[in-house]
Amino acid sequence: VDGVRILKPETLAEMLTAQNEDVPLDLDLRQGLSWVLMDRQFDDAGRVCHHTGSTHGFLSHIEILPDYQIGVVVLSNTQKAFIAIEAARMTLKLALRDKTGIDLPEPPGPAHSPYSTWAKEKLEALAGIYATEAGYDIMKAVPGGLEWWSSYGEETRKLMPLENGWFALPDSQELQVEFSTISGREVMVFHEDALFGLVGRSLWGEKYEPVPVPAAWLNRLGKYEVSNLYPDDCLRYLPEKVQDLSGSVELAVKDGILVLGCTIQGNSLLLVLEPINNTVAKICALGRDKGGAVQMMTVNGEEQIQLWGSLYKKP
């Protein structure tokens, strides 16, 4: 600013250095200090760094190619991240081509692999419940593969084994599913253009063995309404599709699993809960907002659910 450098060169270098190289569960993600340091769309363009941020009804994305000294900022009146990210990518690719003549190819998807046959015992070892980003999936061993039911969309599909050791749908291999043990955790890994094409692999679920639901939690089942919003809080007036806060939640037991149903930006999600004691339950699965807790609080003599800073009480 005014000819004065704000950041030391070594500070900037550290910001653009991956901080998570010893975290196997991060898979392909390379995370610097605030900056994400990978995008498959720019694998052949040297270093890349980008960051996305949003608030209610607004989203921005910045993406930079430091080696070519070009970057793009997109500001949008939407919370659909793929719109801003795709606009930034298209613009950045055109700028790179105009400046250097480099015309970047589209990154390939997972390589096609012939379908295979697995023994029943091998398939049964993968069967079970997997806590996911959006709820839970149930895998059942069936002749020729796995029956895959997901609480997200309540859809049943069949996965067939491949010679590469992964699974795919019978009519498409654009998505391939790997069952693996990483850092001692049994996980489902998606091989596809995940996270808007930023990475080729992403964690989807972790195998979960349901625990008995204590009577204290069973007695609380039902719907709850948010109770700690100010009367004039803008969240009360926003359309559901841009709401980051669920106006209501529902505590239920499904397939023997304690779950908390909520709606985020118009999407109905289930949080898989594992009771730790009579008042605290862990949010299962891997990923953002997972590994935290749901807690029962007593407010003015009334039990309420505390989730991510919000309180919910029965109507």
Short mmCIF file of C-alpha atoms in Angstrom, two decimals:
data_model
loop_
_atom_site.label_atom_id
_atom_site.label_comp_id
_atom_site.label_asym_id
_atom_site.label_seq_id
_atom_site.Cartn_x
_atom_site.Cartn_y
_atom_site.Cartn_z
CA VAL A 1 0.00 0.00 0.00
CA ASP A 2 1.52 3.33 -1.09
CA GLY A 3 4.69 1.47 -2.00
CA VAL A 4 4.95 -0.30 1.36
CA ARG A 5 4.86 -4.09 1.37
CA ILE A 6 2.29 -5.46 3.84
CA LEU A 7 3.27 -9.14 3.95
CA LYS A 8 6.80 -10.42 4.30
CA PRO A 9 7.88 -12.70 1.42
CA GLU A 10 8.27 -15.61 3.85
CA THR A 11 4.73 -15.02 5.16
CA LEU A 12 3.29 -15.15 1.66
CA ALA A 13 5.34 -18.27 0.90
CA GLU A 14 3.96 -19.98 4.00
CA MET A 15 0.39 -19.06 3.03
CA LEU A 16 0.93 -20.82 -0.30
CA THR A 17 2.51 -23.91 1.28
CA ALA A 18 0.34 -26.97 1.93
CA GLN A 19 -0.25 -27.37 5.67
CA ASN A 20 -1.99 -30.76 5.54
CA GLU A 21 0.43 -33.08 3.74
CA ASP A 22 0.49 -35.39 6.79
CA VAL A 23 -3.33 -35.74 6.89
CA PRO A 24 -4.17 -38.88 4.84
CA LEU A 25 -7.93 -38.35 5.16
CA ASP A 26 -7.64 -35.08 3.20
CA LEU A 27 -6.92 -37.20 0.09
CA ASP A 28 -6.21 -34.86 -2.85
CA LEU A 29 -6.93 -31.63 -0.99
CA ARG A 30 -3.93 -29.31 -0.58
CA GLN A 31 -4.74 -26.63 1.98
CA GLY A 32 -2.54 -23.61 2.63
CA LEU A 33 -3.18 -20.84 5.14
CA SER A 34 -6.66 -19.72 4.05
CA TRP A 35 -5.90 -20.67 0.42
CA VAL A 36 -6.81 -23.92 -1.32
CA LEU A 37 -3.79 -24.89 -3.41
CA MET A 38 -5.18 -27.24 -6.04
CA ASP A 39 -7.70 -27.27 -8.85
CA ARG A 40 -7.64 -30.12 -11.37
CA GLN A 41 -8.72 -27.70 -14.07
CA PHE A 42 -5.30 -26.02 -13.79
CA ASP A 43 -3.00 -29.01 -13.23
CA ASP A 44 -0.90 -27.93 -16.23
CA ALA A 45 -0.70 -24.26 -15.25
CA GLY A 46 1.81 -24.31 -12.40
CA ARG A 47 0.78 -23.15 -8.96
CA VAL A 48 -2.85 -22.28 -8.26
CA CYS A 49 -4.57 -20.81 -5.22
CA HIS A 50 -8.21 -19.97 -4.63
CA HIS A 51 -10.73 -19.14 -1.93
CA THR A 52 -14.52 -19.04 -1.83
CA GLY A 53 -16.66 -17.15 0.66
CA SER A 54 -20.36 -16.57 1.08
CA THR A 55 -23.09 -15.09 3.19
CA HIS A 56 -26.85 -15.06 2.78
CA GLY A 57 -27.64 -14.59 -0.92
CA PHE A 58 -24.08 -13.66 -1.88
CA LEU A 59 -20.99 -15.62 -2.90
CA SER A 60 -17.51 -14.67 -4.08
CA HIS A 61 -14.61 -16.62 -5.53
CA ILE A 62 -11.01 -15.61 -6.19
CA GLU A 63 -8.59 -17.80 -8.15
CA ILE A 64 -4.98 -16.96 -8.99
CA LEU A 65 -2.18 -18.49 -11.07
CA PRO A 66 0.87 -17.03 -9.29
CA ASP A 67 3.41 -18.30 -11.83
CA TYR A 68 1.67 -16.34 -14.60
CA GLN A 69 0.65 -13.32 -12.50
CA ILE A 70 -3.01 -13.52 -13.46
CA GLY A 71 -6.12 -13.94 -11.35
CA VAL A 72 -9.88 -13.54 -11.34
CA VAL A 73 -12.39 -12.34 -8.75
CA VAL A 74 -16.10 -13.14 -9.17
CA LEU A 75 -18.81 -11.53 -7.03
CA SER A 76 -22.31 -12.98 -7.34
CA ASN A 77 -25.78 -12.56 -5.87
CA THR A 78 -26.22 -16.30 -5.42
CA GLN A 79 -25.15 -19.00 -3.01
CA LYS A 80 -24.72 -21.58 -5.76
CA ALA A 81 -20.97 -21.96 -5.60
CA PHE A 82 -20.59 -23.73 -8.94
CA ILE A 83 -21.84 -20.63 -10.79
CA ALA A 84 -19.13 -18.34 -9.40
CA ILE A 85 -16.43 -21.01 -9.57
CA GLU A 86 -17.19 -21.93 -13.18
CA ALA A 87 -17.30 -18.26 -14.20
CA ALA A 88 -13.90 -17.71 -12.58
CA ARG A 89 -12.40 -20.78 -14.23
CA MET A 90 -13.64 -19.92 -17.70
CA THR A 91 -12.32 -16.37 -17.38
CA LEU A 92 -8.98 -17.51 -15.98
CA LYS A 93 -8.52 -20.08 -18.75
CA LEU A 94 -9.21 -17.43 -21.39
CA ALA A 95 -6.80 -15.00 -19.70
CA LEU A 96 -4.11 -17.69 -19.55
CA ARG A 97 -4.60 -18.54 -23.22
CA ASP A 98 -4.46 -14.88 -24.26
CA LYS A 99 -1.31 -14.24 -22.23
CA THR A 100 0.65 -17.44 -22.88
CA GLY A 101 -1.06 -19.39 -25.66
CA ILE A 102 -1.66 -22.29 -23.25
CA ASP A 103 -5.02 -23.96 -23.91
CA LEU A 104 -5.77 -26.20 -20.94
CA PRO A 105 -7.49 -29.56 -21.53
CA GLU A 106 -10.33 -30.85 -19.40
CA PRO A 107 -9.04 -33.18 -16.65
CA PRO A 108 -9.92 -36.84 -17.22
CA GLY A 109 -12.37 -38.74 -15.06
CA PRO A 110 -11.59 -42.12 -13.48
CA ALA A 111 -10.19 -44.64 -15.96
CA HIS A 112 -12.62 -47.25 -17.23
CA SER A 113 -12.10 -50.69 -15.69
CA PRO A 114 -13.71 -54.01 -16.69
CA TYR A 115 -16.42 -55.32 -14.39
CA SER A 116 -15.41 -58.19 -12.15
CA THR A 117 -16.83 -60.87 -9.86
CA TRP A 118 -16.23 -60.92 -6.11
CA ALA A 119 -16.79 -63.72 -3.62
CA LYS A 120 -19.80 -63.37 -1.32
CA GLU A 121 -17.56 -63.13 1.76
CA LYS A 122 -15.61 -60.24 0.26
CA LEU A 123 -18.81 -58.33 -0.47
CA GLU A 124 -20.26 -59.03 2.97
CA ALA A 125 -17.16 -57.50 4.57
CA LEU A 126 -18.19 -54.16 3.04
CA ALA A 127 -21.85 -54.40 4.03
CA GLY A 128 -23.14 -52.16 6.79
CA ILE A 129 -24.07 -48.58 7.60
CA TYR A 130 -21.95 -45.61 6.54
CA ALA A 131 -22.40 -42.18 8.11
CA THR A 132 -22.15 -39.61 5.31
CA GLU A 133 -22.09 -35.88 4.66
CA ALA A 134 -25.85 -35.92 4.08
CA GLY A 135 -27.09 -38.69 6.38
CA TYR A 136 -26.31 -42.38 6.11
CA ASP A 137 -26.01 -45.10 3.47
CA ILE A 138 -26.74 -48.80 3.85
CA MET A 139 -24.75 -51.37 1.89
CA LYS A 140 -26.07 -54.92 1.49
CA ALA A 141 -24.25 -57.79 -0.21
CA VAL A 142 -26.36 -59.12 -3.09
CA PRO A 143 -25.56 -61.44 -6.00
CA GLY A 144 -23.11 -59.64 -8.28
CA GLY A 145 -22.32 -56.69 -6.04
CA LEU A 146 -23.72 -54.35 -3.40
CA GLU A 147 -27.19 -52.89 -2.98
CA TRP A 148 -26.65 -49.22 -2.10
CA TRP A 149 -29.42 -47.29 -0.34
CA SER A 150 -28.89 -43.67 0.64
CA SER A 151 -30.98 -41.62 3.05
CA TYR A 152 -30.17 -38.62 0.85
CA GLY A 153 -32.89 -38.92 -1.76
CA GLU A 154 -33.89 -42.35 -0.41
CA GLU A 155 -32.61 -43.96 -3.60
CA THR A 156 -31.54 -47.58 -4.07
CA ARG A 157 -28.88 -48.46 -6.63
CA LYS A 158 -26.57 -51.36 -7.35
CA LEU A 159 -22.79 -51.20 -7.27
CA MET A 160 -20.79 -53.76 -9.23
CA PRO A 161 -17.13 -54.58 -8.55
CA LEU A 162 -14.42 -53.57 -11.01
CA GLU A 163 -11.06 -55.14 -11.75
CA ASN A 164 -9.34 -52.07 -10.29
CA GLY A 165 -10.80 -52.97 -6.88
CA TRP A 166 -13.47 -50.27 -6.83
CA PHE A 167 -17.19 -50.29 -7.66
CA ALA A 168 -19.40 -48.57 -10.22
CA LEU A 169 -23.02 -48.47 -11.34
CA PRO A 170 -23.94 -51.08 -13.97
CA ASP A 171 -24.39 -48.51 -16.74
CA SER A 172 -21.78 -45.87 -15.91
CA GLN A 173 -18.28 -45.51 -14.50
CA GLU A 174 -18.22 -41.71 -14.22
CA LEU A 175 -18.51 -42.29 -10.47
CA GLN A 176 -16.38 -45.05 -8.99
CA VAL A 177 -16.63 -45.96 -5.31
CA GLU A 178 -13.67 -47.21 -3.32
CA PHE A 179 -13.94 -48.89 0.08
CA SER A 180 -10.71 -48.37 1.95
CA THR A 181 -9.13 -48.10 5.38
CA ILE A 182 -7.37 -44.76 5.90
CA SER A 183 -5.79 -43.82 9.21
CA GLY A 184 -7.59 -46.76 10.79
CA ARG A 185 -11.03 -45.66 9.57
CA GLU A 186 -13.19 -47.64 7.14
CA VAL A 187 -14.36 -45.15 4.55
CA MET A 188 -16.16 -44.74 1.23
CA VAL A 189 -14.19 -42.69 -1.28
CA PHE A 190 -15.75 -41.23 -4.42
CA HIS A 191 -13.59 -41.09 -7.54
CA GLU A 192 -15.14 -38.43 -9.76
CA ASP A 193 -14.94 -34.72 -10.48
CA ALA A 194 -15.80 -33.86 -6.88
CA LEU A 195 -16.24 -30.46 -5.26
CA PHE A 196 -17.09 -28.81 -8.59
CA GLY A 197 -14.19 -30.58 -10.28
CA LEU A 198 -11.55 -29.28 -7.88
CA VAL A 199 -10.47 -32.76 -6.78
CA GLY A 200 -10.63 -36.25 -8.23
CA ARG A 201 -11.27 -38.03 -4.92
CA SER A 202 -13.51 -37.13 -2.01
CA LEU A 203 -14.61 -38.78 1.22
CA TRP A 204 -18.28 -39.70 1.23
CA GLY A 205 -18.86 -41.89 4.28
CA GLU A 206 -17.38 -43.73 7.23
CA LYS A 207 -18.55 -47.14 8.39
CA TYR A 208 -20.68 -46.79 11.49
CA GLU A 209 -21.90 -49.35 14.00
CA PRO A 210 -25.08 -48.01 15.66
CA VAL A 211 -25.17 -47.98 19.44
CA PRO A 212 -28.30 -48.54 21.55
CA VAL A 213 -30.28 -45.32 21.96
CA PRO A 214 -30.71 -44.51 25.68
CA ALA A 215 -34.20 -43.95 27.04
CA ALA A 216 -33.35 -40.31 27.82
CA TRP A 217 -32.90 -39.64 24.09
CA LEU A 218 -35.90 -41.74 23.05
CA ASN A 219 -38.08 -39.61 25.31
CA ARG A 220 -37.02 -36.49 23.39
CA LEU A 221 -37.99 -37.62 19.89
CA GLY A 222 -40.00 -35.14 17.87
CA LYS A 223 -39.87 -31.76 16.14
CA TYR A 224 -38.18 -28.67 17.57
CA GLU A 225 -38.34 -25.02 16.46
CA VAL A 226 -35.47 -22.52 16.63
CA SER A 227 -35.83 -20.44 19.78
CA ASN A 228 -32.92 -18.01 20.03
CA LEU A 229 -33.38 -15.78 16.97
CA TYR A 230 -33.99 -12.11 17.66
CA PRO A 231 -37.46 -10.94 16.53
CA ASP A 232 -35.96 -8.74 13.80
CA ASP A 233 -33.18 -11.15 12.75
CA CYS A 234 -32.88 -11.13 8.96
CA LEU A 235 -32.78 -14.93 8.95
CA ARG A 236 -36.52 -14.92 9.65
CA TYR A 237 -37.20 -13.32 6.27
CA LEU A 238 -34.77 -15.09 3.94
CA PRO A 239 -36.03 -17.70 1.44
CA GLU A 240 -35.40 -21.27 2.55
CA LYS A 241 -33.06 -21.93 -0.39
CA VAL A 242 -30.48 -19.44 0.97
CA GLN A 243 -30.93 -20.26 4.65
CA ASP A 244 -27.79 -21.51 6.38
CA LEU A 245 -29.83 -21.96 9.55
CA SER A 246 -32.45 -24.67 9.85
CA GLY A 247 -35.65 -23.15 11.20
CA SER A 248 -36.61 -26.49 12.72
CA VAL A 249 -35.06 -29.87 13.44
CA GLU A 250 -36.48 -33.31 14.10
CA LEU A 251 -34.97 -35.86 16.45
CA ALA A 252 -35.81 -39.39 15.30
CA VAL A 253 -34.65 -42.99 15.19
CA LYS A 254 -34.26 -44.50 11.71
CA ASP A 255 -32.89 -47.98 11.04
CA GLY A 256 -31.81 -48.12 14.67
CA ILE A 257 -29.82 -44.88 14.33
CA LEU A 258 -30.43 -41.68 16.30
CA VAL A 259 -30.60 -38.87 13.74
CA LEU A 260 -31.34 -35.17 13.70
CA GLY A 261 -33.08 -33.94 10.57
CA CYS A 262 -32.50 -30.37 9.40
CA THR A 263 -32.83 -28.26 6.25
CA ILE A 264 -29.86 -26.23 4.99
CA GLN A 265 -30.27 -24.06 1.88
CA GLY A 266 -33.34 -26.04 0.89
CA ASN A 267 -31.61 -29.42 1.24
CA SER A 268 -32.99 -31.95 3.73
CA LEU A 269 -30.12 -33.53 5.64
CA LEU A 270 -29.75 -36.04 8.45
CA LEU A 271 -27.07 -35.83 11.11
CA VAL A 272 -26.11 -39.24 12.49
CA LEU A 273 -25.84 -38.95 16.27
CA GLU A 274 -24.03 -41.25 18.67
CA PRO A 275 -25.11 -40.62 22.28
CA ILE A 276 -22.14 -40.08 24.59
CA ASN A 277 -24.33 -39.72 27.67
CA ASN A 278 -27.87 -38.59 28.47
CA THR A 279 -27.27 -34.99 27.32
CA VAL A 280 -24.48 -35.07 24.70
CA ALA A 281 -24.36 -36.85 21.33
CA LYS A 282 -21.51 -36.83 18.83
CA ILE A 283 -22.20 -35.86 15.20
CA CYS A 284 -20.75 -38.79 13.25
CA ALA A 285 -19.19 -38.95 9.75
CA LEU A 286 -16.16 -37.16 8.35
CA GLY A 287 -16.03 -33.68 6.88
CA ARG A 288 -17.10 -30.16 7.62
CA ASP A 289 -19.25 -29.68 10.74
CA LYS A 290 -18.80 -33.35 11.66
CA GLY A 291 -17.17 -34.65 14.84
CA GLY A 292 -18.86 -31.94 16.89
CA ALA A 293 -21.74 -32.44 19.27
CA VAL A 294 -25.44 -31.92 19.82
CA GLN A 295 -26.20 -31.04 23.43
CA MET A 296 -29.36 -30.86 25.49
CA MET A 297 -29.56 -27.58 27.38
CA THR A 298 -31.99 -26.46 30.07
CA VAL A 299 -33.31 -22.96 29.36
CA ASN A 300 -35.89 -21.46 31.72
CA GLY A 301 -36.62 -24.92 33.03
CA GLU A 302 -37.20 -26.34 29.54
CA GLU A 303 -34.97 -28.79 27.66
CA GLN A 304 -33.72 -27.50 24.32
CA ILE A 305 -31.42 -28.87 21.62
CA GLN A 306 -28.23 -26.92 20.97
CA LEU A 307 -26.85 -27.33 17.45
CA TRP A 308 -24.08 -25.13 15.98
CA GLY A 309 -24.91 -22.23 18.29
CA SER A 310 -28.67 -22.36 17.74
CA LEU A 311 -31.25 -23.52 20.27
CA TYR A 312 -34.37 -25.49 19.39
CA LYS A 313 -37.38 -26.20 21.59
CA LYS A 314 -40.54 -28.23 21.15
CA PRO A 315 -43.47 -26.10 19.92
#
